[in-house]
Coordinates of N, CA and C in Angstrom, one line a residue:
X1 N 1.8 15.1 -19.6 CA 1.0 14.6 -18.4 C 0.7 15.8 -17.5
X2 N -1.0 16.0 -17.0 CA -0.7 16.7 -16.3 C -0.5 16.9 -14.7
X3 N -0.4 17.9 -14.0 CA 0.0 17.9 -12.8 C -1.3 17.1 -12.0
X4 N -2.5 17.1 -12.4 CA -3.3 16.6 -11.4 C -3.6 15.1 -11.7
X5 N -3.0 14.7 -13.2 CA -3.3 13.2 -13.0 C -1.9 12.7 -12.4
X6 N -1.2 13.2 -12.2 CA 0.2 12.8 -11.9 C -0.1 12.7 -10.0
X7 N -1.1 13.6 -9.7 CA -1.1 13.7 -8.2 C -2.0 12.6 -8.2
X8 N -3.1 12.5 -9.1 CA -4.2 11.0 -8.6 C -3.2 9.9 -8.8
X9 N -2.6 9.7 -9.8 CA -2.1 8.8 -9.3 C -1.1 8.1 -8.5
X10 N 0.0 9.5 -8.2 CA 0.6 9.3 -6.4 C -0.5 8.6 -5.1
X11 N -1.4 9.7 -5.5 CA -2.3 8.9 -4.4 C -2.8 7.6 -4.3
X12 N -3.2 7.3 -5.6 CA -3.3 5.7 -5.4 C -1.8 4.6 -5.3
X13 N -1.4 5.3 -6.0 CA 0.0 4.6 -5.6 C 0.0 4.3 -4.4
X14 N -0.4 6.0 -3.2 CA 0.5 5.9 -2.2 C -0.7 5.0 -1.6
X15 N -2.0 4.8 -1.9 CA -2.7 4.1 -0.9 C -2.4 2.7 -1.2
X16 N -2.7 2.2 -2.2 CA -2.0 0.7 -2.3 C -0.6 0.8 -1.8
X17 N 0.3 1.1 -1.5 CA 1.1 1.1 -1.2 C 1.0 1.0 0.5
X18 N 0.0 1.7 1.4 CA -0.5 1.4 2.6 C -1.0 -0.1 2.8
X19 N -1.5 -0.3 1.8 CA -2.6 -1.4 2.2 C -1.5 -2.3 2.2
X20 N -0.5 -2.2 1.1 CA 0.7 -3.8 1.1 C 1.2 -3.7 2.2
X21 N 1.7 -2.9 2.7 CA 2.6 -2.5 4.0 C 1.7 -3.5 5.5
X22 N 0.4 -2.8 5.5 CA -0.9 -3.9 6.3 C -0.7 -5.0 5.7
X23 N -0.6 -5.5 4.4 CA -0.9 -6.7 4.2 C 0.6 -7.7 4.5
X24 N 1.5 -7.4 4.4 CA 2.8 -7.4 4.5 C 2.8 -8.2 5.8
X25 N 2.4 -6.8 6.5 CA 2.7 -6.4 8.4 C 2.0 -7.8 8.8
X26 N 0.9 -8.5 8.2 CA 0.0 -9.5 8.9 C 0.2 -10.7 8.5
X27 N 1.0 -10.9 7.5 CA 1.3 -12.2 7.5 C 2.7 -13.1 8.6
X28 N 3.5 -11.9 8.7 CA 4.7 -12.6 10.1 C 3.7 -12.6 11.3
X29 N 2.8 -12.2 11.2 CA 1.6 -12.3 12.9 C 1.2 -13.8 12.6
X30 N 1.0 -14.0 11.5 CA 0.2 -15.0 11.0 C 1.2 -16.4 11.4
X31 N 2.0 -15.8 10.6 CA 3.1 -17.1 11.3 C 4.1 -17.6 12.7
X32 N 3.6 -16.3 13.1 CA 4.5 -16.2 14.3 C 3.5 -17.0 15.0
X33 N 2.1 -16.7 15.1 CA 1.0 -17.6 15.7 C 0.8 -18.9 15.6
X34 N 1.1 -19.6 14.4 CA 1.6 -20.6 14.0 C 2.2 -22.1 15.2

């Protein structure tokens, strides 16, 4: 494997890994509004 597919895909990792965290974060709002 090499070092630079290994860093694309940290990065996507690490960006999906943002977006769940947002997607995560907005559902207790969701309910707390409720």
């Amino acid at each position: 494997i090499g070092a630079m597919v290994l860093s694309k895909m940290e990065k996507v990792h690490w960006r999906e890994l943002l977006q769940y965290r947002r997607y995560v974060r907005k559902i207790p709002e969701e309910q707390h509004g409720t």
